[in-house]
Structures are given as structure tokens and as C-alpha cells.
Short mmCIF file of C-alpha atoms in Angstrom, two decimals:
data_model
loop_
_atom_site.label_atom_id
_atom_site.label_comp_id
_atom_site.label_asym_id
_atom_site.label_seq_id
_atom_site.Cartn_x
_atom_site.Cartn_y
_atom_site.Cartn_z
CA MET A 37 5.28 -16.67 23.04
CA THR A 38 1.70 -15.99 21.35
CA ALA A 39 -0.14 -18.77 20.29
CA ARG A 40 0.90 -18.01 16.60
CA ALA A 41 4.37 -18.14 17.14
CA GLN A 42 4.61 -21.35 18.77
CA GLU A 43 2.06 -22.68 16.13
CA ILE A 44 4.77 -21.68 13.11
CA ARG A 45 7.91 -22.53 15.59
CA ALA A 46 5.87 -26.01 16.03
CA SER A 47 5.35 -26.66 12.55
CA SER A 48 8.95 -25.97 11.61
CA GLY A 49 10.23 -28.17 13.78
CA MET A 50 7.37 -31.26 12.37
CA ALA A 51 8.66 -29.78 9.17
CA ALA A 52 12.51 -30.75 9.99
CA ALA A 53 12.08 -33.92 11.83
CA GLU A 54 9.69 -35.57 9.77
CA GLY A 55 11.97 -34.54 6.34
CA ARG A 56 10.31 -35.55 3.49
CA ARG A 57 6.98 -35.27 4.68
CA GLY A 58 6.61 -31.68 4.29
CA GLY A 59 4.66 -28.89 6.17
CA MET A 60 3.93 -25.25 6.65
CA ARG A 61 7.05 -23.57 8.27
CA ALA A 62 8.15 -20.30 8.56
CA MET A 63 9.97 -18.62 5.49
CA THR A 64 13.84 -18.49 5.37
CA PRO A 65 16.28 -16.75 3.24
CA ASP A 66 17.24 -20.08 2.03
CA ASP A 67 14.42 -20.65 0.33
CA ILE A 68 14.34 -17.31 -1.99
CA PRO A 69 15.30 -18.82 -4.83
CA ALA A 70 12.97 -21.17 -4.70
CA VAL A 71 9.83 -18.89 -3.44
CA GLY A 72 11.14 -16.32 -6.26
CA ARG A 73 10.50 -18.91 -8.81
CA LEU A 74 7.08 -19.46 -7.69
CA PHE A 75 6.58 -15.89 -7.76
CA ASN A 76 7.32 -16.06 -11.55
CA ARG A 77 5.67 -18.89 -12.08
CA VAL A 78 1.89 -17.47 -10.45
CA PHE A 79 2.63 -14.05 -10.84
CA ARG A 80 4.25 -13.49 -14.26
CA LYS A 81 3.37 -16.73 -15.91
CA ASN A 82 7.48 -17.48 -16.47
CA ASP A 83 8.84 -20.23 -14.98
CA SER A 84 12.11 -19.44 -14.54
CA GLU A 85 14.73 -18.62 -11.83
CA PRO A 86 14.78 -15.27 -10.05
CA GLY A 87 17.02 -12.92 -11.16
CA ASP A 88 19.64 -11.14 -9.09
CA ASP A 89 17.50 -7.52 -8.55
CA LEU A 90 14.31 -10.13 -7.85
CA ALA A 91 16.15 -11.87 -5.32
CA SER A 92 17.77 -8.87 -3.54
CA TYR A 93 14.33 -6.88 -3.11
CA LEU A 94 12.96 -10.08 -1.82
CA GLN A 95 15.41 -10.28 0.76
CA THR A 96 14.93 -6.74 1.72
CA VAL A 97 11.61 -6.26 2.38
CA PHE A 98 10.83 -9.79 3.93
CA PHE A 99 13.81 -10.43 5.64
CA GLY A 100 14.73 -6.79 7.07
CA SER A 101 11.95 -4.96 8.46
CA PRO A 102 12.62 -3.68 12.07
CA ALA A 103 9.60 -5.97 13.38
CA TYR A 104 11.06 -8.80 11.67
CA ALA A 105 10.74 -12.42 13.49
CA PRO A 106 10.47 -15.78 11.81
CA GLU A 107 6.56 -16.11 13.70
CA VAL A 108 5.19 -12.70 12.01
CA GLY A 109 7.45 -13.36 9.20
CA SER A 110 6.42 -15.22 5.59
CA VAL A 111 5.19 -18.77 5.61
CA VAL A 112 5.58 -21.56 3.24
CA HIS A 113 4.68 -24.67 2.82
CA GLU A 114 6.84 -27.77 1.46
CA SER A 115 5.16 -31.17 -0.56
CA ALA A 116 6.01 -33.91 0.61
CA ALA A 117 9.13 -34.01 -1.84
CA GLY A 118 10.25 -31.13 -0.06
CA SER A 119 9.71 -28.65 -2.94
CA ILE A 120 7.71 -25.37 -1.96
CA ASP A 121 4.71 -25.36 -3.21
CA SER A 122 2.56 -22.49 -1.77
CA ALA A 123 3.49 -19.44 -0.17
CA ILE A 124 2.40 -16.15 2.10
CA LEU A 125 5.06 -13.52 1.69
CA SER A 126 4.50 -11.26 4.77
CA VAL A 127 6.09 -7.91 6.42
CA PRO A 128 5.33 -7.25 9.80
CA MET A 129 5.03 -3.73 11.27
CA ALA A 130 3.95 -2.06 14.74
CA PHE A 131 0.86 -0.67 15.34
CA THR A 132 -1.00 0.69 18.23
CA ALA A 133 -4.78 -0.83 18.59
CA HIS A 134 -6.31 1.22 21.71
CA GLY A 135 -3.39 2.15 23.02
CA ARG A 136 -1.85 -0.96 23.20
CA PRO A 137 1.05 -2.53 21.35
CA ILE A 138 0.08 -4.71 18.53
CA THR A 139 2.45 -6.49 15.31
CA ALA A 140 0.40 -5.99 12.35
CA ARG A 141 1.30 -8.76 9.20
CA LEU A 142 0.77 -6.82 5.95
CA LEU A 143 0.51 -10.10 3.05
CA CYS A 144 1.60 -9.05 -0.15
CA ALA A 145 1.27 -12.36 -2.35
CA PHE A 146 -0.51 -15.60 -1.82
CA MET A 147 0.84 -17.83 -4.00
CA ALA A 148 0.29 -21.34 -4.75
CA ASP A 149 1.86 -23.80 -7.65
CA GLY A 150 -1.62 -24.67 -9.54
CA LYS A 151 -3.46 -27.75 -8.43
CA ALA A 152 0.15 -29.35 -7.07
CA GLY A 153 0.37 -26.42 -4.45
CA ALA A 154 -4.15 -26.67 -3.46
CA ALA A 155 -3.30 -28.82 -0.23
CA GLY A 156 -0.53 -26.75 0.86
CA ALA A 157 -2.28 -23.61 0.45
CA ALA A 158 -5.17 -24.88 1.83
CA ARG A 159 -3.62 -25.06 4.91
CA LEU A 160 -1.66 -21.75 4.78
CA ALA A 161 -5.32 -20.25 4.33
CA ARG A 162 -6.17 -21.93 7.47
CA SER A 163 -3.51 -20.25 9.29
CA MET A 164 -4.71 -17.16 8.79
CA ARG A 165 -7.80 -17.40 10.81
CA ALA A 166 -9.16 -14.66 12.61
CA VAL A 167 -8.67 -16.75 16.07
CA ARG A 168 -4.89 -17.00 15.39
CA GLN A 169 -4.15 -13.43 14.25
CA ASP A 170 -3.87 -10.54 15.96
CA LEU A 171 -4.20 -8.52 12.93
CA CYS A 172 -3.25 -9.55 9.27
CA PHE A 173 -4.56 -7.32 6.79
CA SER A 174 -4.67 -7.19 2.12
CA ASP A 175 -5.10 -3.92 0.38
CA ASN A 176 -5.06 -5.52 -3.22
CA ALA A 177 -6.87 -9.23 -2.50
CA SER A 178 -8.50 -11.27 -5.60
CA PRO A 179 -12.41 -11.86 -5.77
CA VAL A 180 -11.28 -15.24 -4.85
CA SER A 181 -9.07 -14.67 -2.17
CA ALA A 182 -11.09 -12.22 -0.46
CA ASP A 183 -13.85 -14.52 -0.14
CA HIS A 184 -11.28 -16.87 1.72
CA TRP A 185 -10.61 -13.67 4.11
CA ALA A 186 -14.55 -13.66 4.86
CA ALA A 187 -14.25 -17.22 5.18
CA ALA A 188 -11.58 -16.68 7.78
CA GLY A 189 -13.68 -14.80 9.82
CA GLY A 190 -12.16 -11.43 8.25
CA ILE A 191 -13.64 -8.14 6.76
CA VAL A 192 -13.24 -6.22 3.57
CA LEU A 193 -13.27 -2.30 4.03
CA PRO A 194 -15.21 -1.15 0.63
CA ILE A 195 -14.04 2.22 0.96
CA GLN A 196 -9.87 1.56 1.43
CA SER A 197 -10.90 -1.06 -1.53
CA LEU A 198 -11.16 1.59 -4.24
CA GLU A 199 -8.85 4.52 -5.74
CA TRP A 200 -9.40 7.80 -6.93
CA GLN A 201 -8.02 9.91 -9.31
CA ARG A 202 -8.12 13.30 -9.82
CA THR A 203 -7.42 14.47 -13.40
CA PHE A 204 -5.54 17.86 -14.05
CA TRP A 205 -4.55 17.23 -17.93
CA PRO A 206 -7.40 14.36 -18.93
CA LEU A 207 -6.05 13.83 -22.43
CA LYS A 208 -2.56 13.46 -21.56
CA ALA A 209 -3.05 11.40 -18.42
CA MET A 210 -4.88 8.92 -20.40
CA ALA A 211 -2.32 8.33 -23.01
CA LEU A 212 0.25 8.05 -19.71
CA LEU A 213 -1.98 5.34 -18.67
CA ALA A 214 -2.27 3.52 -21.70
CA SER A 215 1.59 3.50 -21.52
CA ARG A 216 1.65 1.14 -18.91
CA HIS A 217 0.48 -1.26 -21.37
CA LEU A 218 1.63 0.01 -24.61
CA PRO A 219 4.84 2.41 -24.00
CA VAL A 220 4.29 3.96 -27.65
CA MET A 221 1.16 6.25 -25.81
CA GLY A 222 3.80 7.35 -23.69
CA SER A 223 6.07 9.37 -26.36
CA ARG A 224 7.31 12.67 -25.45
CA ILE A 225 5.85 13.99 -28.98
CA LEU A 226 2.43 12.24 -28.42
CA THR A 227 1.70 13.92 -24.58
CA GLY A 228 3.46 16.99 -25.61
CA THR A 229 0.68 17.24 -28.52
CA LEU A 230 -2.20 16.22 -26.13
CA GLY A 231 -0.84 18.61 -23.52
CA ILE A 232 -1.47 21.43 -25.99
CA VAL A 233 -4.70 20.16 -26.50
CA ASP A 234 -5.43 19.89 -22.84
CA ARG A 235 -4.21 23.32 -22.21
CA VAL A 236 -7.01 25.26 -24.66
CA LEU A 237 -9.13 22.54 -22.42
CA ARG A 238 -7.86 24.03 -19.24
CA ARG A 239 -9.25 27.48 -20.33
CA MET A 240 -12.14 26.45 -21.58
CA ARG A 241 -13.18 24.85 -18.35
CA SER A 242 -11.78 26.42 -15.49
CA SER A 243 -13.00 23.23 -12.93
CA MET A 244 -10.32 21.31 -14.65
CA ARG A 245 -8.22 23.82 -12.37
CA PRO A 246 -8.07 22.58 -8.84
CA ALA A 247 -7.87 25.66 -6.56
CA ALA A 248 -6.49 25.90 -2.74
CA GLN A 249 -7.67 27.45 -0.04
CA ALA A 250 -6.09 31.34 -0.01
CA ALA A 251 -5.45 31.35 3.33
CA CYS A 252 -3.59 27.77 3.04
CA LEU A 253 -0.12 27.78 1.64
CA THR A 254 2.08 24.48 0.92
CA LYS A 255 5.51 23.87 1.20
CA THR A 256 8.22 21.51 0.22
CA ALA A 257 9.10 19.26 3.47
CA THR A 258 11.58 16.56 4.60
CA LEU A 259 10.35 13.33 5.50
CA ASP A 260 11.03 13.38 8.65
CA GLU A 261 9.12 16.21 9.16
CA PHE A 262 6.10 14.40 8.07
CA LEU A 263 6.69 11.86 10.63
CA GLU A 264 6.89 14.84 13.17
CA CYS A 265 3.23 15.71 11.85
CA ALA A 266 2.04 11.71 11.53
CA GLY A 267 2.01 11.21 15.60
CA PRO A 268 -0.54 13.84 16.77
CA MET A 269 -2.61 13.66 13.21
CA LEU A 270 -3.35 9.92 13.61
CA GLU A 271 -3.98 9.70 17.56
CA ARG A 272 -7.94 10.18 16.68
CA PHE A 273 -7.44 6.39 15.03
CA ALA A 274 -7.91 3.88 17.06
CA LEU A 275 -5.99 1.41 15.15
CA ARG A 276 -2.71 3.20 13.66
CA PRO A 277 0.67 2.50 12.52
CA VAL A 278 3.75 3.46 15.30
CA TRP A 279 6.01 4.59 12.87
CA SER A 280 9.08 4.79 15.17
CA GLN A 281 12.10 6.24 13.15
CA VAL A 282 13.57 3.63 12.81
CA GLU A 283 10.52 1.55 11.50
CA PHE A 284 9.38 4.78 9.31
CA ASP A 285 13.18 4.85 7.93
CA TRP A 286 13.58 1.74 6.84
CA PHE A 287 9.61 1.87 5.10
CA VAL A 288 10.99 5.29 3.38
CA GLY A 289 14.40 3.76 1.85
CA VAL A 290 12.62 -0.01 0.35
CA ALA A 291 9.23 2.29 -0.86
CA ALA A 292 12.31 4.71 -2.39
CA MET A 293 13.37 1.48 -4.32
CA ASN A 294 10.04 1.63 -6.50
CA ARG A 295 11.88 4.14 -8.91
CA SER A 296 9.50 3.13 -11.45
CA LEU A 297 6.58 5.66 -9.62
CA GLY A 298 8.94 8.19 -9.76
CA THR A 299 10.87 9.93 -6.75
CA LEU A 300 9.26 9.51 -2.88
CA GLN A 301 8.57 13.35 -1.81
CA CYS A 302 6.57 14.70 0.78
CA ARG A 303 4.96 18.24 0.96
CA LYS A 304 3.58 20.22 4.33
CA VAL A 305 0.20 22.39 4.29
CA LEU A 306 -0.33 25.54 6.60
CA GLY A 307 -2.71 27.32 7.80
CA GLU A 308 -3.43 31.00 8.08
CA ASP A 309 -1.47 31.13 11.07
CA GLY A 310 1.31 29.30 9.67
CA ARG A 311 0.63 26.42 11.56
CA THR A 312 1.12 22.78 10.02
CA ILE A 313 -2.26 21.50 9.23
CA GLY A 314 -1.62 18.66 6.72
CA ALA A 315 0.81 16.74 5.11
CA PHE A 316 1.16 14.56 2.40
CA LEU A 317 3.52 11.58 1.02
CA PHE A 318 3.53 11.07 -2.59
CA PHE A 319 5.89 9.63 -5.70
CA GLY A 320 6.17 11.38 -8.43
CA ASN A 321 7.95 12.06 -11.80
CA ALA A 322 8.09 15.58 -13.80
CA ASN A 323 5.48 15.90 -16.49
CA ASP A 324 3.76 12.19 -15.19
CA MET A 325 1.35 10.91 -12.68
CA ALA A 326 1.70 11.89 -9.29
CA THR A 327 0.79 8.37 -6.68
CA VAL A 328 -0.56 9.48 -3.20
CA LEU A 329 0.83 7.43 -0.56
CA ASN A 330 -0.37 8.92 3.14
CA VAL A 331 -2.51 12.31 3.06
CA LEU A 332 -2.21 13.28 7.02
CA SER A 333 -4.34 16.50 8.34
CA GLU A 334 -5.53 18.08 11.55
CA GLU A 335 -9.44 16.74 12.46
CA GLY A 336 -11.61 19.47 10.97
CA ARG A 337 -8.95 20.88 8.28
CA GLU A 338 -9.71 18.29 5.54
CA PHE A 339 -10.74 20.30 3.20
CA ASP A 340 -8.29 22.48 3.31
CA VAL A 341 -5.46 19.73 3.00
CA THR A 342 -6.93 18.44 0.24
CA ALA A 343 -7.76 20.89 -1.92
CA ALA A 344 -4.02 22.35 -1.13
CA MET A 345 -2.66 19.19 -2.26
CA PHE A 346 -4.50 18.57 -5.54
CA ALA A 347 -3.63 22.70 -6.21
CA ARG A 348 -0.11 22.22 -5.60
CA LEU A 349 0.41 18.73 -8.00
CA ASP A 350 -1.55 20.67 -10.91
CA ALA A 351 0.93 23.05 -10.34
CA GLU A 352 3.82 21.01 -10.42
CA GLY A 353 2.83 19.66 -13.57
CA TYR A 354 1.31 16.26 -13.02
CA ALA A 355 -1.13 14.94 -15.49
CA ALA A 356 -3.32 13.34 -12.80
CA ALA A 357 -2.80 12.54 -8.82
CA VAL A 358 -4.01 9.24 -8.27
CA GLY A 359 -4.27 7.44 -4.11
CA MET A 360 -6.15 5.01 -1.70
CA ALA A 361 -9.65 6.00 -0.13
CA GLN A 362 -9.78 6.61 3.05
CA PRO A 363 -13.21 7.21 4.93
CA PHE A 364 -12.23 10.06 7.18
CA LEU A 365 -11.17 12.35 3.57
CA MET A 366 -14.03 10.81 1.40
CA ASN A 367 -15.90 13.87 1.80
CA ALA A 368 -13.19 15.90 1.26
CA ILE A 369 -11.98 14.72 -1.71
CA SER A 370 -15.33 14.03 -3.38
CA ARG A 371 -15.75 17.74 -3.70
CA GLN A 372 -13.36 18.06 -6.50
CA ARG A 373 -13.88 18.29 -10.37
CA TRP A 374 -12.75 15.89 -12.63
CA LEU A 375 -12.74 12.89 -9.75
CA SER A 376 -13.01 9.19 -10.62
CA PHE A 377 -13.10 6.01 -8.70
CA ARG A 378 -12.38 2.65 -9.61
CA HIS A 379 -11.78 -0.68 -7.71
CA ARG A 380 -8.03 -1.03 -6.69
CA GLY A 381 -8.58 -4.55 -5.09
CA TYR A 382 -10.31 -6.03 -2.12
CA PHE A 383 -8.62 -4.80 1.25
CA CYS A 384 -9.37 -7.26 3.47
CA LEU A 385 -8.46 -7.35 7.70
CA VAL A 386 -8.64 -10.28 10.08
CA THR A 387 -8.36 -10.04 13.97
CA ARG A 388 -9.32 -12.12 16.35
CA HIS A 389 -9.86 -8.84 19.00
CA ALA A 390 -13.26 -7.78 18.70
CA ASP A 391 -12.71 -4.26 18.93
CA LEU A 392 -10.35 -4.02 16.22
CA LYS A 393 -12.78 -5.69 14.09
CA GLU A 394 -15.79 -2.82 15.48
CA ALA A 395 -12.95 -0.48 14.85
CA ALA A 396 -12.47 -1.24 11.40
CA GLU A 397 -16.44 -1.43 10.76
CA ARG A 398 -16.78 2.00 11.98
CA ASN A 399 -13.84 3.08 10.24
CA GLU A 400 -11.89 4.40 12.66
CA VAL A 401 -8.43 2.58 11.58
CA TYR A 402 -5.53 4.17 9.64
CA ILE A 403 -3.71 2.00 7.11
CA GLY A 404 -2.45 2.47 3.87
CA GLY A 405 0.33 3.88 1.85
CA LEU A 406 3.61 2.97 3.78
CA ALA A 407 1.41 0.88 5.94
CA SER A 408 0.31 -1.15 2.93
CA GLU A 409 1.67 -2.68 -0.17
CA SER A 410 1.28 0.61 -2.02
CA TRP A 411 4.91 1.10 -2.46
CA SER A 412 6.18 -2.49 -3.49
CA ARG A 413 7.94 -2.99 -6.48
CA LEU A 414 6.11 -6.21 -6.53
CA LEU A 415 2.99 -4.51 -7.89
CA THR A 416 5.06 -2.80 -10.68
CA ASP A 417 8.16 -4.38 -11.65
CA PHE A 418 9.46 -7.97 -12.12
#
């Protein structure tokens, strides 16, 4: 048993033995109503019980992973009165690190019930110190949370903290983005009218239309074909997700539940000899935005794969495409016109292993998309 597992189980045992004295322990399914209410209070400013949809989602995501075990799952802190005053939601996933298997923990939400939960939150934060963790990471930490990660011995990955956006139909894309806060901006009449203006602009500015390499062909692919590409194309990274068939199917299943982002789809890119040189996984709604989760590429073919990806998404009618920045793709993506970057939230990582920290600092890690929180409904729904 790991030192971390012993700590959490010991904490759980003390909480049970000490009754109303409170303490830190592993989250159980029975905690979902309290944790769901805390989520609503902290992130939605709504002090209400979680609805059936949210409760079911918390059960599926935080207890359903094939890698789940109490010692690597979510953690809660109970007050002296026995109520949950703070929590860290966690999804475990299988990774390989320099050829050795480890269980990484994606930390999805760190929440505390105001001043009442401050002490518990501090204790939870201390439990995530680097000396106690094989690997924990978060892809959308706030500035305050990023400071806590740094104090715990972690690091911030600046490139992965960015989101790129490649615009194909700029006026329509602006309206669709605005509609997330003002739904009327997404009306078909308005976006249709703006699309007509965009079409004129695209004739005047050919750079709006991304061009694929002539020798490359992009084809619709199954999710299993994406998984087949993942193994060999990720081998160049010292730290990467394992994505066994069982775990990959589970992640695809929970990702597909996020219907607000569209349908989960895959495309593969073929080179001049007909061999697959890359693939990309994305959410998309017709005539809307494409949210790219993962891009895979043979080493040295990044320019061809990303050019083919943007050309295909444009041809399919998406107004724009967005995705997490990745160091190995930055040079290729940055060659695109009508491209912008924005800070999406701090990507933080903590580990007790010096070689993993060094690999992260050298950009020899592949984390993102399915191996991050980009698919989660907690970011877009409820």
C-alpha cells in the first residue's frame, strides 16, 4: 500500500472512530448529496440540493472509472459537526512514466464552504503536497489555486495553460461565442446573416480558408481507430496516458455525455502513401464550434496533420475550432492565420518523482483532452 493510501485510510478510520470530531477521509457515494450541494454553493452561487442529473453525473465520473479505488479517488473533509465543509473531486487514470505504470489523479474541483471550510480546505491542500503524490494535475486552476500548487511543490505548465482558437468564419464565430452568455446571439437568423458577410470576407481574404497539404487525405474514423493510433504516436513522451481499451471506452462514454459541446467524433489523416500519420478527436455541432480534445501525430508530421485538421473542420462548416495548446504542436499550429491564444486556466502538476517533474519541465509529457478535464460537464452544464 502506498504512503498516500495509508494516510487516507488512516484519516477515514480516525473520522469514523472520533465521531463528530470530523476530519479528512475518502469520499463515498453516500456523500454525493452533500458534495453536490457544496458544488452548487461554491460554483453556481446556489444553495440547493443537487438535482438527479448532477447527482448521477457525480456518481458516474467520480466512482465509475476502471482505475477507481478509495485511496486515489475524491477526498472530503468533515467539520466537527459531521458536515462536509470542503472537498477535492478526483478522477484516477492509468499513466506510464518512463516505462513504469503509475496512477495519476485529475483534480477536477477544489471547493470549500467559505470561512467555515477554510481549515478543512487547508488540510486537504496539505494532503496534495508533492512528497505525497505520484502524480496529480489540474488543467483549469485559478490564480489562487495555482499559488497553492506551487507552495505544495508543484509546477505550472504555461503552454498547456493556453487555449488556441482558429477562426474560419469570424463574425459568425463571434456571435456563437457571445451566445454562451447571451443566447439570442446564437439565433439562426443572426448567424445566417453574419455567415453571408463572412462569405464575402473569405473571398476577399483567402487566408481565412486553411489549406491542407495536397498529398494528405483526411477521413472519418472510428474511436477505436483513434485508440489504435494512440499507442505508437504517444511513445515519444516520457509521461503519457496508457488508455487501455476498457479505460478508453469509459472516458469516451463519459465525454460523450457532454452534449452541450456536440457529438464526439474522430478523423484520421493519411499521408501520401496512404499510411495513417495522425488523428484528432473533437466535439462538434453542425454550423457551430469544434472543440478539439486530442491531436495525435507521427513525429515530424505535425505540420501536415494540423493543416489537414483545420482544412477538414473548415470544409465541414465549423465557424471556428478551439483546443488546448500542446508544446509539440505549437510550431505547427502557430503557422496558421486567423489564430489567437487565450489563457484557459493554469495547468498545474505535482509529483514526488524528480524524473517526472523534469520531464514536464522539458515538455516531454502528453496530458490533455481525454486525459484532462476538457470533456467534463462540470465546466459547461449544471
